[in-house]
Amino acid sequence: MSTTTAGILFTGSLVFALAVAYRPLGDYMYRVYSGTKHSRVERGLYRLIGADAGTEQTWGVYARSLLAFSLASVLFLYAFLRLQNHLMLSLGFKPVKDHQAWNTAISFTTNTNWQSYSGESTMGHLVQMSGLAVQNFVSAAVGMAVAVALVRGFARKRTEHLGNFWADLTRGTLRILLPIAFVAALVLVAAGAVQNFWDPHTVQTIAGAKQAITGGPVASQEAIKELGTNGGGFYNVNSAHPFENPTTWTNWLEIFLLLVIGFSLPRTFGRMVGSNKQGYAIAAVMGTLAILSVTLMSVFQLQHHGTVPTAIGASMEGVDQRFGVANSATFASATTLTSTGAVNSFHDSYTSLGGMMTLFNMQLGEVAPGGTGSGLYGMLILAIITVFVAGLMVGRTPEYLGKKISSREIKFASMYFLITPMIALIGTAVAMALPGERAGMLNTGPHGLSEVLYAFTSAANNNGSAFAGITVNTTWYDTALGLAMVFGRFLPMIFVLALAGSLARQGTTPASEGTLPTYRPQFVGMVAGVTVILVALTFLPALALGPLAEGIH
């Protein structure tokens, strides 16, 4: 079987599995977020934190609850990292440096999971399990809560209320993420992923040297790392490590996990707004962009240029032999189309155009299907921008799902779309302008620019993957990238919640002859086109100076 054929079968089986999961998982999540009853465990948690889960919140209260929870998470995790040498299961590791602890605490709280450290030689078992893995759950649940709040803004009318953040956070964690991650972890353990509390084992290498091999609660963290589109690996090489990703079929499973909630949430959206056709339309936009990305990525990696890759028939540098080029390209597309950041190959070693695709996927806003929750609300923002553009073309007030898109709504949508590119491009410009930060670049020219652009694009979009090639474990980079993660995560969320509040206060406008149908293939194509065009207009100059220039050279 040829590599291309194997890659098509691998990707095709993923598409089939995601299609099978779309309806049951989407319907289940609809029931979770639409139910009014609370379990005994949930009621106990509400009493513990002093929350009244039965009280509906306005968008402002919802946003303040989210920010307060996230601030507490950052402070808790920062203290955990700084004090780990005093905790059990520390494996004798020292406290994490202050600037690195700040960066890591921000990273995991914002669902970015950017790692400027090697986990197996920096973090003890307790910190990995009770600090990082816990944030993998709750940061993903926060994104899902914001998505559900926006959908309620479309579904409700003449109200100030969007639900309750604490109830949405708790239900998303306990009823959706936890049970799926538990089953996935058992499967990974059965496949050979490590799950223990052992101290490092010293082994002798083939060359006669000694190396410490760290075990730990790996499988449990691996499952939620993918399911919650987090991406923070237990080991430095992430999902290329056999303790995290033992076989080719677990590689398939991990890609499925990082896509399944994102592709199923449109079904939840359709159920909540009372039109499954709207859910299918959003899923179709996501699927179209994803298939295009995987196809182009595979072409650029398999039909490559360069003397050595052409001679051996594949671009194998930085690619695990177990997975090969095609499966690694699919993993790279999936992880950069979502906010996962997990990798099973070295993106910095990709061909210039293959590396450009990983950048472009993140610059799309990671909406195909995007991060857990963040992908849905990002795609709905793009749908709003699309109907606004269509309204301008025909000279009438745009509407989406019965809600008029006035100047107030489009301002929130525009600010949402512009803030992330602004953070990424300004951060890159500042880093390139500082002599000290340029000195930390191992590469010069277009590829060096691509590495810096990738770092800030990854941070601002809360992805977490990296091109490497630059020394980012410095006070300046840890601080700058941490700020990019904070602003790139929470400013868009505030704009989304403000938009949701504005939509919820409206009534419903009946559809008329001039209403743009938002469930037909025409609309799917329009949203996909607007998405690509907006990103191209924003990032094309930077891409032209980086990966495109490198490819021409």
CSV table of N, CA and C in Angstrom, one decimal, residues 17-102:
chain,number,residue,atom,x,y,z
A,17,ALA,N,-15.6,8.2,11.7
A,17,ALA,CA,-15.8,8.1,13.2
A,17,ALA,C,-16.4,9.4,13.8
A,18,LEU,N,-15.9,10.5,13.3
A,18,LEU,CA,-16.4,11.8,13.7
A,18,LEU,C,-17.8,12.0,13.3
A,19,ALA,N,-18.2,11.6,12.1
A,19,ALA,CA,-19.6,11.6,11.6
A,19,ALA,C,-20.5,10.8,12.5
A,20,VAL,N,-20.0,9.6,12.9
A,20,VAL,CA,-20.8,8.7,13.7
A,20,VAL,C,-21.0,9.3,15.1
A,21,ALA,N,-20.0,10.0,15.6
A,21,ALA,CA,-20.1,10.6,17.0
A,21,ALA,C,-20.9,11.9,17.0
A,22,TYR,N,-21.1,12.5,15.9
A,22,TYR,CA,-21.6,13.9,15.8
A,22,TYR,C,-23.0,14.0,16.5
A,23,ARG,N,-23.9,13.1,16.1
A,23,ARG,CA,-25.3,13.2,16.7
A,23,ARG,C,-25.4,12.8,18.1
A,24,PRO,N,-24.9,11.6,18.5
A,24,PRO,CA,-25.1,11.2,19.9
A,24,PRO,C,-24.4,12.1,20.9
A,25,LEU,N,-23.1,12.4,20.6
A,25,LEU,CA,-22.4,13.3,21.5
A,25,LEU,C,-23.0,14.7,21.6
A,26,GLY,N,-23.3,15.2,20.4
A,26,GLY,CA,-23.9,16.5,20.4
A,26,GLY,C,-25.2,16.6,21.1
A,27,ASP,N,-26.1,15.6,21.0
A,27,ASP,CA,-27.4,15.5,21.7
A,27,ASP,C,-27.1,15.4,23.2
A,28,TYR,N,-26.1,14.6,23.6
A,28,TYR,CA,-25.8,14.4,25.0
A,28,TYR,C,-25.4,15.8,25.6
A,29,MET,N,-24.5,16.5,24.9
A,29,MET,CA,-24.1,17.8,25.4
A,29,MET,C,-25.2,18.8,25.5
A,30,TYR,N,-26.2,18.7,24.6
A,30,TYR,CA,-27.4,19.5,24.6
A,30,TYR,C,-28.1,19.3,25.9
A,31,ARG,N,-28.3,18.0,26.2
A,31,ARG,CA,-29.0,17.6,27.5
A,31,ARG,C,-28.3,18.1,28.7
A,32,VAL,N,-27.0,18.0,28.7
A,32,VAL,CA,-26.2,18.4,29.8
A,32,VAL,C,-26.4,19.9,30.1
A,33,TYR,N,-26.3,20.7,29.1
A,33,TYR,CA,-26.4,22.2,29.3
A,33,TYR,C,-27.8,22.7,29.4
A,34,SER,N,-28.8,21.9,29.0
A,34,SER,CA,-30.2,22.4,29.0
A,34,SER,C,-30.9,21.9,30.2
A,35,GLY,N,-30.3,20.9,31.0
A,35,GLY,CA,-31.0,20.3,32.1
A,35,GLY,C,-31.0,21.3,33.3
A,36,THR,N,-31.9,21.1,34.2
A,36,THR,CA,-32.1,21.9,35.4
A,36,THR,C,-31.8,21.2,36.7
A,37,LYS,N,-31.6,19.9,36.6
A,37,LYS,CA,-31.3,19.2,37.9
A,37,LYS,C,-29.8,19.1,38.1
A,38,HIS,N,-29.4,19.1,39.4
A,38,HIS,CA,-28.0,19.0,39.8
A,38,HIS,C,-27.8,17.7,40.6
A,39,SER,N,-26.7,17.0,40.3
A,39,SER,CA,-26.4,15.8,41.0
A,39,SER,C,-25.9,16.1,42.4
A,40,ARG,N,-25.9,15.1,43.3
A,40,ARG,CA,-25.4,15.3,44.7
A,40,ARG,C,-24.0,15.9,44.7
A,41,VAL,N,-23.1,15.3,43.9
A,41,VAL,CA,-21.7,15.8,43.8
A,41,VAL,C,-21.7,17.2,43.4
A,42,GLU,N,-22.5,17.6,42.4
A,42,GLU,CA,-22.5,19.0,41.9
A,42,GLU,C,-23.0,19.9,43.0
A,43,ARG,N,-24.0,19.5,43.7
A,43,ARG,CA,-24.5,20.4,44.8
A,43,ARG,C,-23.5,20.6,45.9
A,44,GLY,N,-22.7,19.5,46.1
A,44,GLY,CA,-21.7,19.6,47.1
A,44,GLY,C,-20.6,20.6,46.7
A,45,LEU,N,-20.2,20.6,45.4
A,45,LEU,CA,-19.2,21.5,44.9
A,45,LEU,C,-19.8,22.9,45.0
A,46,TYR,N,-21.0,23.1,44.7
A,46,TYR,CA,-21.6,24.5,44.7
A,46,TYR,C,-21.5,25.0,46.1
A,47,ARG,N,-21.9,24.2,47.1
A,47,ARG,CA,-21.8,24.6,48.5
A,47,ARG,C,-20.3,25.0,48.9
A,48,LEU,N,-19.4,24.1,48.4
A,48,LEU,CA,-18.0,24.3,48.8
A,48,LEU,C,-17.5,25.7,48.3
A,49,ILE,N,-17.9,26.1,47.1
A,49,ILE,CA,-17.4,27.4,46.6
A,49,ILE,C,-18.3,28.5,46.8
A,50,GLY,N,-19.5,28.2,47.4
A,50,GLY,CA,-20.4,29.3,47.7
A,50,GLY,C,-21.2,29.8,46.5
A,51,ALA,N,-21.4,29.0,45.5
A,51,ALA,CA,-22.1,29.4,44.3
A,51,ALA,C,-23.6,29.0,44.4
A,52,ASP,N,-24.5,29.8,43.9
A,52,ASP,CA,-25.9,29.5,43.7
A,52,ASP,C,-26.1,29.1,42.3
A,53,ALA,N,-26.1,27.8,42.0
A,53,ALA,CA,-26.1,27.4,40.6
A,53,ALA,C,-27.5,27.6,40.0
A,54,GLY,N,-28.5,27.8,40.8
A,54,GLY,CA,-29.9,28.0,40.3
A,54,GLY,C,-30.2,29.4,39.9
A,55,THR,N,-29.2,30.3,40.1
A,55,THR,CA,-29.4,31.8,39.8
A,55,THR,C,-28.8,32.0,38.4
A,56,GLU,N,-29.6,32.6,37.5
A,56,GLU,CA,-29.2,33.0,36.2
A,56,GLU,C,-28.3,34.3,36.3
A,57,GLN,N,-27.3,34.4,35.4
A,57,GLN,CA,-26.4,35.5,35.4
A,57,GLN,C,-26.5,36.4,34.1
A,58,THR,N,-26.3,37.7,34.3
A,58,THR,CA,-26.2,38.5,33.1
A,58,THR,C,-24.8,38.3,32.5
A,59,TRP,N,-24.5,38.8,31.3
A,59,TRP,CA,-23.3,38.6,30.7
A,59,TRP,C,-22.1,39.2,31.5
A,60,GLY,N,-22.3,40.3,32.2
A,60,GLY,CA,-21.3,40.9,33.0
A,60,GLY,C,-20.9,40.0,34.2
A,61,VAL,N,-21.9,39.5,34.9
A,61,VAL,CA,-21.7,38.6,36.1
A,61,VAL,C,-21.1,37.3,35.6
A,62,TYR,N,-21.5,36.8,34.5
A,62,TYR,CA,-20.9,35.6,33.9
A,62,TYR,C,-19.5,35.8,33.6
A,63,ALA,N,-19.1,36.9,33.0
A,63,ALA,CA,-17.7,37.2,32.7
A,63,ALA,C,-16.9,37.4,34.0
A,64,ARG,N,-17.4,38.1,35.0
A,64,ARG,CA,-16.7,38.3,36.2
A,64,ARG,C,-16.4,37.0,36.9
A,65,SER,N,-17.4,36.1,36.9
A,65,SER,CA,-17.2,34.8,37.5
A,65,SER,C,-16.1,34.0,36.8
A,66,LEU,N,-16.1,34.1,35.5
A,66,LEU,CA,-15.1,33.4,34.7
A,66,LEU,C,-13.7,33.9,35.0
A,67,LEU,N,-13.6,35.3,35.0
A,67,LEU,CA,-12.3,35.9,35.3
A,67,LEU,C,-11.8,35.6,36.7
A,68,ALA,N,-12.7,35.6,37.7
A,68,ALA,CA,-12.3,35.3,39.0
A,68,ALA,C,-11.9,33.9,39.2
A,69,PHE,N,-12.5,32.9,38.5
A,69,PHE,CA,-12.1,31.5,38.6
A,69,PHE,C,-10.8,31.4,37.9
A,70,SER,N,-10.5,32.0,36.8
A,70,SER,CA,-9.3,31.9,36.1
A,70,SER,C,-8.1,32.5,36.9
A,71,LEU,N,-8.4,33.7,37.5
A,71,LEU,CA,-7.3,34.3,38.3
A,71,LEU,C,-7.0,33.4,39.5
A,72,ALA,N,-8.0,32.8,40.2
A,72,ALA,CA,-7.7,31.9,41.3
A,72,ALA,C,-6.9,30.6,40.8
A,73,SER,N,-7.2,30.2,39.6
A,73,SER,CA,-6.5,29.0,39.0
A,73,SER,C,-5.0,29.4,38.7
A,74,VAL,N,-4.8,30.6,38.2
A,74,VAL,CA,-3.4,31.0,37.9
A,74,VAL,C,-2.6,31.1,39.2
A,75,LEU,N,-3.2,31.7,40.2
A,75,LEU,CA,-2.5,31.9,41.5
A,75,LEU,C,-2.2,30.5,42.2
A,76,PHE,N,-3.2,29.6,42.1
A,76,PHE,CA,-3.0,28.3,42.7
A,76,PHE,C,-1.9,27.5,42.0
A,77,LEU,N,-1.9,27.5,40.7
A,77,LEU,CA,-1.0,26.7,39.9
A,77,LEU,C,0.4,27.4,40.1
A,78,TYR,N,0.5,28.7,40.1
A,78,TYR,CA,1.8,29.3,40.3
A,78,TYR,C,2.4,28.9,41.6
A,79,ALA,N,1.6,28.9,42.7
A,79,ALA,CA,2.1,28.5,44.0
A,79,ALA,C,2.5,27.0,44.0
A,80,PHE,N,1.7,26.2,43.3
A,80,PHE,CA,2.0,24.8,43.2
A,80,PHE,C,3.4,24.6,42.6
A,81,LEU,N,3.7,25.3,41.5
A,81,LEU,CA,4.9,25.1,40.8
A,81,LEU,C,6.1,25.7,41.6
A,82,ARG,N,5.9,26.7,42.4
A,82,ARG,CA,7.0,27.3,43.1
A,82,ARG,C,7.3,26.5,44.4
A,83,LEU,N,6.3,25.8,44.9
A,83,LEU,CA,6.5,25.0,46.1
A,83,LEU,C,6.6,23.5,45.9
A,84,GLN,N,6.8,23.1,44.7
A,84,GLN,CA,6.7,21.7,44.4
A,84,GLN,C,7.8,20.8,45.2
A,85,ASN,N,8.9,21.5,45.5
A,85,ASN,CA,9.9,20.7,46.2
A,85,ASN,C,9.5,20.4,47.7
A,86,HIS,N,8.5,21.0,48.2
A,86,HIS,CA,8.0,20.7,49.5
A,86,HIS,C,6.8,19.7,49.5
A,87,LEU,N,6.4,19.3,48.3
A,87,LEU,CA,5.3,18.4,48.2
A,87,LEU,C,5.7,17.0,48.0
A,88,MET,N,4.7,16.1,48.2
A,88,MET,CA,5.0,14.7,48.0
A,88,MET,C,5.1,14.4,46.5
A,89,LEU,N,5.7,13.3,46.1
A,89,LEU,CA,5.9,12.9,44.7
A,89,LEU,C,6.6,14.0,43.9
A,90,SER,N,7.5,14.7,44.5
A,90,SER,CA,8.2,15.8,43.8
A,90,SER,C,9.4,15.2,43.0
A,91,LEU,N,9.8,14.0,43.3
A,91,LEU,CA,10.9,13.3,42.6
A,91,LEU,C,12.2,14.1,42.8
A,92,GLY,N,12.2,14.9,43.8
A,92,GLY,CA,13.5,15.7,44.1
A,92,GLY,C,13.7,16.9,43.2
A,93,PHE,N,12.7,17.3,42.4
A,93,PHE,CA,12.9,18.4,41.5
A,93,PHE,C,12.8,19.7,42.2
A,94,LYS,N,13.5,20.7,41.7
A,94,LYS,CA,13.6,22.0,42.4
A,94,LYS,C,12.3,22.8,42.0
A,95,PRO,N,12.1,23.9,42.8
A,95,PRO,CA,10.9,24.7,42.4
A,95,PRO,C,11.1,25.3,41.0
A,96,VAL,N,10.1,25.5,40.3
A,96,VAL,CA,10.1,26.0,39.0
A,96,VAL,C,10.5,27.5,39.1
A,97,LYS,N,11.4,28.0,38.2
A,97,LYS,CA,11.8,29.4,38.3
A,97,LYS,C,10.6,30.4,38.2
A,98,ASP,N,10.7,31.5,38.8
A,98,ASP,CA,9.5,32.4,38.9
A,98,ASP,C,8.9,32.8,37.6
A,99,HIS,N,9.7,33.2,36.6
A,99,HIS,CA,9.2,33.6,35.3
A,99,HIS,C,8.6,32.4,34.5
A,100,GLN,N,9.2,31.2,34.7
A,100,GLN,CA,8.7,30.0,34.0
A,100,GLN,C,7.5,29.5,34.7
A,101,ALA,N,7.4,29.7,36.0
A,101,ALA,CA,6.2,29.3,36.7
A,101,ALA,C,5.0,30.2,36.3
A,102,TRP,N,5.3,31.5,36.2
A,102,TRP,CA,4.3,32.4,35.7
A,102,TRP,C,3.8,32.0,34.3
